[in-house]
PDB file of C-alpha atoms in Angstrom:
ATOM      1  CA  UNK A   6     -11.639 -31.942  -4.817  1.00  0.00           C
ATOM      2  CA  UNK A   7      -8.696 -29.807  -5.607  1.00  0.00           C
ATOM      3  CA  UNK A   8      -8.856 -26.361  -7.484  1.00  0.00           C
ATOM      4  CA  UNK A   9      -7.682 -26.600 -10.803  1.00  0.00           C
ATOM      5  CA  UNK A  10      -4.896 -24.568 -12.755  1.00  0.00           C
ATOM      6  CA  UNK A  11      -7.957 -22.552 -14.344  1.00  0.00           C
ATOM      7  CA  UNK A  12      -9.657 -22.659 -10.435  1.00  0.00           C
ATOM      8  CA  UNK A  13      -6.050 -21.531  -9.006  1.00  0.00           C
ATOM      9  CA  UNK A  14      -5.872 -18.794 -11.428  1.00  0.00           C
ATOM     10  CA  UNK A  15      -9.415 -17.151 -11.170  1.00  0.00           C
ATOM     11  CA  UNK A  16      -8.790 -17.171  -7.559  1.00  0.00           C
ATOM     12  CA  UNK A  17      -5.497 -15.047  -8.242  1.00  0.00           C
ATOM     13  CA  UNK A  18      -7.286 -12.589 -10.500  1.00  0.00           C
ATOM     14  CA  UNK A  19      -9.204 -11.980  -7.352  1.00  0.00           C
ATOM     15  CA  UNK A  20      -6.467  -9.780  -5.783  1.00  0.00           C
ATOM     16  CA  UNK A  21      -6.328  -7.656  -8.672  1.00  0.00           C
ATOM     17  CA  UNK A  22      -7.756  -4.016  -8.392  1.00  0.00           C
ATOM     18  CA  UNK A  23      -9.156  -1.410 -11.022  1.00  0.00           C
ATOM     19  CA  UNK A  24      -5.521   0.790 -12.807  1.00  0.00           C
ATOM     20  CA  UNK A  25      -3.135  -2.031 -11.042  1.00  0.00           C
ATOM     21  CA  UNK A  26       0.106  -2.961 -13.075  1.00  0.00           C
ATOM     22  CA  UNK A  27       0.616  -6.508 -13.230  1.00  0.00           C
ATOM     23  CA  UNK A  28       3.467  -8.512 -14.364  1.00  0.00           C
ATOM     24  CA  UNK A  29       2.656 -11.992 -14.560  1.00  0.00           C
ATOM     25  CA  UNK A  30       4.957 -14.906 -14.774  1.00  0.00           C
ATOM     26  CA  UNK A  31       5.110 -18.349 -16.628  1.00  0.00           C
ATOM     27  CA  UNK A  32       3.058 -21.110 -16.526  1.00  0.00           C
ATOM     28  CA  UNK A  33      -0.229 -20.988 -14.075  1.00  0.00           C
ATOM     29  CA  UNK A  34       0.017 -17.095 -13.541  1.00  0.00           C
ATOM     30  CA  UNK A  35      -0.316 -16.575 -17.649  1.00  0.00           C
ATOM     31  CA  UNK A  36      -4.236 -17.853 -16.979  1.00  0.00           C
ATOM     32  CA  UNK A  37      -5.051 -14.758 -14.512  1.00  0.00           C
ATOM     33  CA  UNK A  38      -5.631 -12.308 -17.401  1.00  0.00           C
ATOM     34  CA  UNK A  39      -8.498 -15.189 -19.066  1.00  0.00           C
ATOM     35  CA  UNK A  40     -10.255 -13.506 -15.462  1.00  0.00           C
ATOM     36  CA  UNK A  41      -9.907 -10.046 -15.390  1.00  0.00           C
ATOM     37  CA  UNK A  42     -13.640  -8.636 -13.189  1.00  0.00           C
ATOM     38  CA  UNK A  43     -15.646  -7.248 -15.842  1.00  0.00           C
ATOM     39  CA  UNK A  44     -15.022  -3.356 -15.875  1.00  0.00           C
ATOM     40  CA  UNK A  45     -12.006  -3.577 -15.024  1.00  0.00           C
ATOM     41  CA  UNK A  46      -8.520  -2.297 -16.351  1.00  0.00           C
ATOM     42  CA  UNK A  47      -5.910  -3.946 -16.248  1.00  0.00           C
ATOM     43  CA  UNK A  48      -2.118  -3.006 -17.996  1.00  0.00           C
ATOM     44  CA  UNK A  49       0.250  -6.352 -18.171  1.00  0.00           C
ATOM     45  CA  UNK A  50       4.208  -5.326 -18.142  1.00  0.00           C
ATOM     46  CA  UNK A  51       6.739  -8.088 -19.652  1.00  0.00           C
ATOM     47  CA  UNK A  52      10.106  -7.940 -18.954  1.00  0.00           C
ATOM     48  CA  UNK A  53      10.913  -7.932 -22.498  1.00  0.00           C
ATOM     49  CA  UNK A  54       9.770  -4.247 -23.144  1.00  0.00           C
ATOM     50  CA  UNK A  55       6.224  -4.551 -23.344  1.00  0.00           C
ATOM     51  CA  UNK A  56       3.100  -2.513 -21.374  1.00  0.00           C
ATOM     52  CA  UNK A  57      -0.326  -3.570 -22.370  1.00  0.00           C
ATOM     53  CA  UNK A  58      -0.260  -6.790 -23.005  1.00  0.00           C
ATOM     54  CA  UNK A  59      -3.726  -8.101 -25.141  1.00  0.00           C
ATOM     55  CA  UNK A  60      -5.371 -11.948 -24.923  1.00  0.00           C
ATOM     56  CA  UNK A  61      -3.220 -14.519 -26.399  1.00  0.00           C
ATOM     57  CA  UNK A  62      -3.879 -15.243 -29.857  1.00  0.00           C
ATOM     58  CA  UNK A  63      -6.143 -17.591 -31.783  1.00  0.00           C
ATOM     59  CA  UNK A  64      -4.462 -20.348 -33.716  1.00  0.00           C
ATOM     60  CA  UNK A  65      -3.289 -18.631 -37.193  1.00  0.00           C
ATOM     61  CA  UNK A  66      -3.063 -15.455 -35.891  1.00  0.00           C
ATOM     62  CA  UNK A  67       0.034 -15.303 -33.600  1.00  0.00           C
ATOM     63  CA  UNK A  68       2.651 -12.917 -34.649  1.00  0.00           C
ATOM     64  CA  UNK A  69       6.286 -14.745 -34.034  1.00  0.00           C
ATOM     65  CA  UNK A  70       7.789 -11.013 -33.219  1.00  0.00           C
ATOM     66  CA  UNK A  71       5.209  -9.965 -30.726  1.00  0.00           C
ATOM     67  CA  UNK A  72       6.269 -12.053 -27.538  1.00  0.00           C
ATOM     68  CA  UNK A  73       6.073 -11.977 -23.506  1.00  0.00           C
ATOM     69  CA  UNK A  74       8.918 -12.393 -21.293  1.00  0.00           C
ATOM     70  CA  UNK A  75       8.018 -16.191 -21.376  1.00  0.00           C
ATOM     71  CA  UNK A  76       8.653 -16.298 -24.946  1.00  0.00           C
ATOM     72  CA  UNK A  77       4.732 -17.544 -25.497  1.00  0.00           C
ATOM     73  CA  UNK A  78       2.712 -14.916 -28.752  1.00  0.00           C
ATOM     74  CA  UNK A  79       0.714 -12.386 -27.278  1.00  0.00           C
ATOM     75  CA  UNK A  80      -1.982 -10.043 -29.171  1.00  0.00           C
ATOM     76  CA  UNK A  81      -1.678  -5.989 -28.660  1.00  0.00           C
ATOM     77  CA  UNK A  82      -3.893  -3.064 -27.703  1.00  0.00           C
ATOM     78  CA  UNK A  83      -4.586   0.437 -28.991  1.00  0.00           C
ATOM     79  CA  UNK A  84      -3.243   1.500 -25.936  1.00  0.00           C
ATOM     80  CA  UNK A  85      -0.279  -0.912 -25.867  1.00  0.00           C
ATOM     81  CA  UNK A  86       3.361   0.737 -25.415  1.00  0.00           C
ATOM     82  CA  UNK A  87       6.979  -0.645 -26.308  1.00  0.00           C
ATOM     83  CA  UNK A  88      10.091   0.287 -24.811  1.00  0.00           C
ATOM     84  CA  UNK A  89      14.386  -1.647 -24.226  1.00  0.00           C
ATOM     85  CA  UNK A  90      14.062  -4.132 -21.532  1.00  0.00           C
ATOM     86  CA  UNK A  91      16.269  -1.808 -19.561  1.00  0.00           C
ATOM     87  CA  UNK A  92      13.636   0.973 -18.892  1.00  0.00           C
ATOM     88  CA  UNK A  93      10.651  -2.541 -18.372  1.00  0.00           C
ATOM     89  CA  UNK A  94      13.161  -3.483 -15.645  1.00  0.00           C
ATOM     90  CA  UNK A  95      13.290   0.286 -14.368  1.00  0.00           C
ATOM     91  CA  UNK A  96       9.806   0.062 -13.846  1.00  0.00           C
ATOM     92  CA  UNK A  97       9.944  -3.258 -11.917  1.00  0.00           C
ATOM     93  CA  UNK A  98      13.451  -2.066  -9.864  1.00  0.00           C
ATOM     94  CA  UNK A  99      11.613   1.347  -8.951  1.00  0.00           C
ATOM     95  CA  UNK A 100       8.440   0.179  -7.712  1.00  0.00           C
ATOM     96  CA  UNK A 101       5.860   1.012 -10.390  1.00  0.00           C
ATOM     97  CA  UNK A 102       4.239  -2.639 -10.630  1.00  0.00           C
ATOM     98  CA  UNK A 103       1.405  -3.044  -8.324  1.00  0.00           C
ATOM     99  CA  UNK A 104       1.545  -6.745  -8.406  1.00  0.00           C
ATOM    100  CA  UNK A 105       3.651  -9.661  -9.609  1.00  0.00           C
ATOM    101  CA  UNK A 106       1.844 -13.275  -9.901  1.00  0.00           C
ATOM    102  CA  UNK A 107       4.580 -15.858  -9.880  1.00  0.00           C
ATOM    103  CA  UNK A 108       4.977 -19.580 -10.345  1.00  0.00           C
ATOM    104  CA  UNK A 109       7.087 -21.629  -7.518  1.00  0.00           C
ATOM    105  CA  UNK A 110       8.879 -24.677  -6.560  1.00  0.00           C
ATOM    106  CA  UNK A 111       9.257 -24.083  -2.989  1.00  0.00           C
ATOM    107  CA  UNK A 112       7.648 -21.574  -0.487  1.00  0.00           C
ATOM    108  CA  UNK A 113       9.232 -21.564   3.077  1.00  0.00           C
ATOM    109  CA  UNK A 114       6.952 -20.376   6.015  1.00  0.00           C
ATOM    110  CA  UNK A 115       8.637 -17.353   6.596  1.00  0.00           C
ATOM    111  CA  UNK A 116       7.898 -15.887   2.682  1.00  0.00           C
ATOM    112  CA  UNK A 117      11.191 -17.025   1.248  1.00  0.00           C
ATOM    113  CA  UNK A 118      10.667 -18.322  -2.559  1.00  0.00           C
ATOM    114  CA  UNK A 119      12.594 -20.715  -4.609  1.00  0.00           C
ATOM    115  CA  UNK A 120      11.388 -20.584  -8.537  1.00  0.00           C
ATOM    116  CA  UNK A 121      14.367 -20.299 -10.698  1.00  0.00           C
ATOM    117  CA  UNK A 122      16.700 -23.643 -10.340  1.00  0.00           C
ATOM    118  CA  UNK A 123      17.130 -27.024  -9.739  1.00  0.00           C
ATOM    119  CA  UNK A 124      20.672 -27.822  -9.259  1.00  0.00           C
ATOM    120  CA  UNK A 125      22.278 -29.874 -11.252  1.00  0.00           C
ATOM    121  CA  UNK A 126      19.452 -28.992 -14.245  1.00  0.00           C
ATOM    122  CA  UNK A 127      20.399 -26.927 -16.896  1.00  0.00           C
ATOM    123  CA  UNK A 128      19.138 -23.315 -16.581  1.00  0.00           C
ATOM    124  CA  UNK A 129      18.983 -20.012 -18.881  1.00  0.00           C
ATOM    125  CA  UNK A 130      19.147 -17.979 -15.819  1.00  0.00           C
ATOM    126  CA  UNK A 131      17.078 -16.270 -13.122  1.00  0.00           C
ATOM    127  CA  UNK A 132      15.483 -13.796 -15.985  1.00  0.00           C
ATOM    128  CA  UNK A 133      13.439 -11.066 -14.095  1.00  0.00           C
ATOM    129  CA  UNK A 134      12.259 -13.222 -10.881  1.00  0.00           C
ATOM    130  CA  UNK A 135      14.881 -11.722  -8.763  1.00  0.00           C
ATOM    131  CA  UNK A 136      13.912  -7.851  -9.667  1.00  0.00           C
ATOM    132  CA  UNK A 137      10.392  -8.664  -9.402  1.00  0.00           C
ATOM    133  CA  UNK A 138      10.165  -9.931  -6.005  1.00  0.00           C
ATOM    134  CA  UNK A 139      12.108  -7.216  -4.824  1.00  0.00           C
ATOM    135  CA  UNK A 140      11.517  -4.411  -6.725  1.00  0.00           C
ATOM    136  CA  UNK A 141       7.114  -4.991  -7.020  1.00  0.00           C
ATOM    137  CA  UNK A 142       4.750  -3.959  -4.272  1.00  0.00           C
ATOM    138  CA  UNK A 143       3.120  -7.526  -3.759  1.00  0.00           C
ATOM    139  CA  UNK A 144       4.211 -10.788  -4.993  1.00  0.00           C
ATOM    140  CA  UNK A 145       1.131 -14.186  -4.763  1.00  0.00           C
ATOM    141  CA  UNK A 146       2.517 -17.171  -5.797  1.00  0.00           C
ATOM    142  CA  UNK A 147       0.510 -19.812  -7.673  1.00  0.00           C
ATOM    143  CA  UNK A 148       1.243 -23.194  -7.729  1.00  0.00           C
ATOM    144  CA  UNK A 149       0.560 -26.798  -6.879  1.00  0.00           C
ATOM    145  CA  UNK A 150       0.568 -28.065  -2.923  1.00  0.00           C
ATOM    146  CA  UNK A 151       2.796 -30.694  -3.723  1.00  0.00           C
ATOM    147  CA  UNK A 152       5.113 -31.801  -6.122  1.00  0.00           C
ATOM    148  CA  UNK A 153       5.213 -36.053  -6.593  1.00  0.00           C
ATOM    149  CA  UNK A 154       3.838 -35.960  -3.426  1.00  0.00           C
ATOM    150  CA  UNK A 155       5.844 -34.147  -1.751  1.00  0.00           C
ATOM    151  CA  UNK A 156       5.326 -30.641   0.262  1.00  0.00           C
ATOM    152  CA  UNK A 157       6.379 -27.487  -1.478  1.00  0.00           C
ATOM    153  CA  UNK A 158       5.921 -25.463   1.357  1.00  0.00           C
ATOM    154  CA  UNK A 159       8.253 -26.294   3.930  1.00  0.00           C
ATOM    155  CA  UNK A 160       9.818 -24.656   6.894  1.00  0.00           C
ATOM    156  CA  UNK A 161      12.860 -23.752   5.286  1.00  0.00           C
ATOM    157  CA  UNK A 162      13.746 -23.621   1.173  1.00  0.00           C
ATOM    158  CA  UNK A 163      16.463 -26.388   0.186  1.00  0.00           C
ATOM    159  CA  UNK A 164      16.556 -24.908  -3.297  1.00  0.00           C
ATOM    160  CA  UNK A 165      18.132 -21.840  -4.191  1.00  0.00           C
ATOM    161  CA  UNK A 166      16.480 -18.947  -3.406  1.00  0.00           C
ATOM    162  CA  UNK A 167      15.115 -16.063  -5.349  1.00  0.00           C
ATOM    163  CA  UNK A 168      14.420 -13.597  -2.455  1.00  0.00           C
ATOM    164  CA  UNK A 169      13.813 -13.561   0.790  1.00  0.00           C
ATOM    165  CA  UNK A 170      10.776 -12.972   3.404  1.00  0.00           C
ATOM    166  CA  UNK A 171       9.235 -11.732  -0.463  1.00  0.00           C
ATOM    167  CA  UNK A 172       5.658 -13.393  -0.526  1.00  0.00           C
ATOM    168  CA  UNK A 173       2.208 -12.059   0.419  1.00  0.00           C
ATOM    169  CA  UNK A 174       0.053 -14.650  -0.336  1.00  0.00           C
ATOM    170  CA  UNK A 175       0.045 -17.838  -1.771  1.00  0.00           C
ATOM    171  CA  UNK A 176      -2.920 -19.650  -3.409  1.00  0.00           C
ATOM    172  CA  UNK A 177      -2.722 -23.308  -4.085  1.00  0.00           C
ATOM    173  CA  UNK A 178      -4.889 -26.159  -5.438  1.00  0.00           C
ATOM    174  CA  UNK A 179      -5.838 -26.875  -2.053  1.00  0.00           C
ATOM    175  CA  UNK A 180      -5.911 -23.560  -0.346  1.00  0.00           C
ATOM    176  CA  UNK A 181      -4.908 -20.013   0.032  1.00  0.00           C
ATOM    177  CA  UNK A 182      -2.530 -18.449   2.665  1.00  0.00           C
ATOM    178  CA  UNK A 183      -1.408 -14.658   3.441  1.00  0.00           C
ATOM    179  CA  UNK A 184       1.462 -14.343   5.151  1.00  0.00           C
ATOM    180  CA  UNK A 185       1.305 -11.684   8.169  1.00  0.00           C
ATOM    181  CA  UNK A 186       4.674  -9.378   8.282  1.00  0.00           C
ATOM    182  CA  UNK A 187       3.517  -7.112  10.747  1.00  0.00           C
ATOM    183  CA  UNK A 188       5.835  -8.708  13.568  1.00  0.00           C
ATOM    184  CA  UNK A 189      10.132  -9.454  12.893  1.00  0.00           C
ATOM    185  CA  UNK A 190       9.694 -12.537  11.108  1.00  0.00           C
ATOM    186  CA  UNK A 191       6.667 -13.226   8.375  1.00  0.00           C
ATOM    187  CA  UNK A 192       3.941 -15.540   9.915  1.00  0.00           C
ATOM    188  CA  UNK A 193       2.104 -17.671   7.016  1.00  0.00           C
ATOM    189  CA  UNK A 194      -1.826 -17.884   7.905  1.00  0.00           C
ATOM    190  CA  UNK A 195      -3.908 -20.135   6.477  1.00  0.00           C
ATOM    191  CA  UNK A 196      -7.087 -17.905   5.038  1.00  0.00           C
ATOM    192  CA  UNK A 197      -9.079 -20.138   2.535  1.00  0.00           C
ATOM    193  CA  UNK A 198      -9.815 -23.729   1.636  1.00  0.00           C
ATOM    194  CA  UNK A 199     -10.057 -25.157  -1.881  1.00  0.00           C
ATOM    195  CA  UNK A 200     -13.936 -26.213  -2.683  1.00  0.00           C
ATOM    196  CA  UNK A 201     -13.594 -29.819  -1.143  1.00  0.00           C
ATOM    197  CA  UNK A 202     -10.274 -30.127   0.926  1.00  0.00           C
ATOM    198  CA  UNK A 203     -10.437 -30.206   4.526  1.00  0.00           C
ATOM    199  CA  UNK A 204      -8.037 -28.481   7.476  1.00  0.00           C
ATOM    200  CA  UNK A 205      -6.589 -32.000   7.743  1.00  0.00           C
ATOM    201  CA  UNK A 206      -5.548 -32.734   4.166  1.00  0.00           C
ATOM    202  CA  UNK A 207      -3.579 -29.181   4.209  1.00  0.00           C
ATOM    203  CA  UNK A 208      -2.137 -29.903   7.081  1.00  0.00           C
ATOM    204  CA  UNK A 209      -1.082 -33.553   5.623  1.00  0.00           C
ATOM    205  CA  UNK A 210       0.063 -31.987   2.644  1.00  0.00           C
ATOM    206  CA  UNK A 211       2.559 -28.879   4.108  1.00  0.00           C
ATOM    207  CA  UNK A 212       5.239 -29.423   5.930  1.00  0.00           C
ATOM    208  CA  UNK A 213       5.363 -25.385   6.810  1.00  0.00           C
ATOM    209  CA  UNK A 214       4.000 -24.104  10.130  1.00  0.00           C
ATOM    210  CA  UNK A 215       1.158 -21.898   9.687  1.00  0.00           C
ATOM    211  CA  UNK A 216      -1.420 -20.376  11.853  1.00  0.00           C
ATOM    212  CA  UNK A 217      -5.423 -20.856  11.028  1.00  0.00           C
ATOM    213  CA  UNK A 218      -7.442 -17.883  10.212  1.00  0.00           C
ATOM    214  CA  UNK A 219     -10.731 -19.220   8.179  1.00  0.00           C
TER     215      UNK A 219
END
């Protein structure tokens, strides 16, 4: 059986580590903070100007103003901080966020990412995905193995991509992957299977080349 969005997450929050900045982005990477390891501290950054972000808030009590970069209500801290969205994206373009969780449509074997467009689909914009992947010590993407049945990691991107050679690790529904950039070009290992899925559904399921290391 397959790890669910909830599964995918806690197995994010995983990689995070005791004073580590963390800017997470929409959809599945939003559910890492429900796991932060007991005792630890955590500080979210938004794009939007915010440091400290607080657990989302119970029905009745959101506050329309108080917002993340992803435009869902978020709750404060005592310790919470609020600054322009110019000096939030001087703290992603100068390498003072230890680690950006990111959706993804496509992942290519060699770390590229695709998240921010379809084209012909109507889009706002990149928003901060560009800055973060290049600008944040280590970038994990969470997302689904396939998308209507088809691979979304593949040897090579056909979408429009938001950096290159920028990924670390990837965690799926069905498994997790690291990708090795030791040598001239990233090499994507396979690391850790889902609860349930076996070497041979990944494999049926990826259309990237990766190397095993369970």
């Amino acid at each position: 059986m397959a790890w669910t969005r909830e599964q995918m997450a806690q197995r994010a929050a995983r990689e995070l580590q005791d004073g580590f900045y963390v800017n997470l982005g929409i959809g599945i990477p939003t559910l890492v903070s429900n796991y932060i390891p007991e005792g630890m501290e955590i500080m979210f950054q938004s794009e939007n100007g915010m440091l400290g972000m607080g657990p989302f808030p119970f029905e009745g009590d959101e506050d329309p103003d108080l917002i993340n970069a992803g435009k869902q209500t978020v709750t404060e801290l005592p310790t919470t901080s609020y600054f322009s969205s110019a000096d939030s994206f001087g703290m992603i373009r100068g390498g003072h966020i230890n680690l950006s969780i990111l959706g993804a449509m496509q992942v290519a074997q060699n770390g590229d990412l695709a998240n921010w467009m379809i084209p012909g689909k109507m889009v706002k914009g990149m928003g901060g995905a560009m800055d973060l992947v290049a600008g944040v010590k280590k970038v994990i993407v969470v997302m689904e193995h396939t998308a209507k049945g088809e691979p979304k990691l593949l040897k090579a991107c056909t979408l429009p991509l938001t950096g290159k050679g920028v990924i670390d690790m990837v965690i799926t529904d069905m498994a997790v992957f690291k990708f090795d950039k030791s040598g001239a070009t990233p090499v994507m290992k396979l690391v850790e299977l889902a609860d349930g899925i076996t070497l041979d559904e990944v494999k049926a399921a990826t259309e990237a080349e990766f190397e095993v290391s369970l």
